[in-house]
């Protein structure tokens, strides 16, 4: 199993603190996921395939747009990378990239090694 999990899948994990606090009734032994103060989200990586795919598509779009406006230009696709990242980051969901993290981890043991 990955060191990172969705809050839903985290319910299958046992919480080491579940029975060490609380007043009368013991808490569930299930991990409470993102509602727990110890839960930490894993940021979406710049290497996420959805992000890199969106960047490449945006580079292609910007390059095609540039070529249409400047047919004699020899500007290469690499020259559009920075603008593509800016465009995708400005509206991630329109480019198929989640704007919120999806996976997380119990922060009791610190940050998992990547
Ligand atoms: S995040 Fe950690 S401390 Fe919080 S409920 Fe889940 S296992 Fe327990």
PDB file of C-alpha atoms and ligand atoms in Angstrom, residues 10-11 13-18 21 27-40 105-109, ligand 1:
ATOM      1  CA  UNK A  10      -7.824   5.647   5.350  1.00  0.00           C
ATOM      2  CA  UNK A  11     -10.909   4.311   7.159  1.00  0.00           C
ATOM      3  CA  UNK A  13      -6.498   1.800   8.801  1.00  0.00           C
ATOM      4  CA  UNK A  14      -6.395   1.540  12.576  1.00  0.00           C
ATOM      5  CA  UNK A  15      -5.734   4.733  14.457  1.00  0.00           C
ATOM      6  CA  UNK A  16      -3.068   4.380  17.158  1.00  0.00           C
ATOM      7  CA  UNK A  17      -4.721   7.128  19.196  1.00  0.00           C
ATOM      8  CA  UNK A  18      -8.316   5.957  18.887  1.00  0.00           C
ATOM      9  CA  UNK A  21      -8.471  10.067  24.375  1.00  0.00           C
ATOM     10  CA  UNK A  27     -13.680   6.670  19.598  1.00  0.00           C
ATOM     11  CA  UNK A  28     -13.834   4.477  16.527  1.00  0.00           C
ATOM     12  CA  UNK A  29     -10.612   2.641  15.839  1.00  0.00           C
ATOM     13  CA  UNK A  30     -10.803   3.725  12.209  1.00  0.00           C
ATOM     14  CA  UNK A  31      -8.642   6.536  10.924  1.00  0.00           C
ATOM     15  CA  UNK A  32     -10.813   9.625  10.734  1.00  0.00           C
ATOM     16  CA  UNK A  33      -8.983  10.923   7.675  1.00  0.00           C
ATOM     17  CA  UNK A  34      -9.057  14.619   6.869  1.00  0.00           C
ATOM     18  CA  UNK A  35     -11.331  15.518   9.793  1.00  0.00           C
ATOM     19  CA  UNK A  36      -8.518  14.590  12.192  1.00  0.00           C
ATOM     20  CA  UNK A  37      -6.184  17.417  13.248  1.00  0.00           C
ATOM     21  CA  UNK A  38      -3.198  15.169  12.574  1.00  0.00           C
ATOM     22  CA  UNK A  39      -4.150  14.426   8.940  1.00  0.00           C
ATOM     23  CA  UNK A  40      -1.871  16.024   6.363  1.00  0.00           C
ATOM     24  CA  UNK A 105      -1.370  10.677   5.396  1.00  0.00           C
ATOM     25  CA  UNK A 106      -1.461  10.458   9.149  1.00  0.00           C
ATOM     26  CA  UNK A 107       1.005  13.072  10.341  1.00  0.00           C
ATOM     27  CA  UNK A 108       1.802  11.318  13.609  1.00  0.00           C
ATOM     28  CA  UNK A 109       4.996   9.840  12.213  1.00  0.00           C
TER      29      UNK A 109
HETATM   30  S1  LIG B   1      -4.853  10.836  10.920  1.00  0.00           S
HETATM   31 FE1  LIG B   1      -3.660   9.539  12.323  1.00  0.00          FE
HETATM   32  S2  LIG B   1      -4.222  10.244  14.381  1.00  0.00           S
HETATM   33 FE2  LIG B   1      -5.781  11.026  12.941  1.00  0.00          FE
HETATM   34  S3  LIG B   1      -7.406   9.485  12.973  1.00  0.00           S
HETATM   35 FE3  LIG B   1      -6.031   8.965  11.283  1.00  0.00          FE
HETATM   36  S4  LIG B   1      -4.567   7.472  12.159  1.00  0.00           S
HETATM   37 FE4  LIG B   1      -5.573   8.536  13.863  1.00  0.00          FE
END
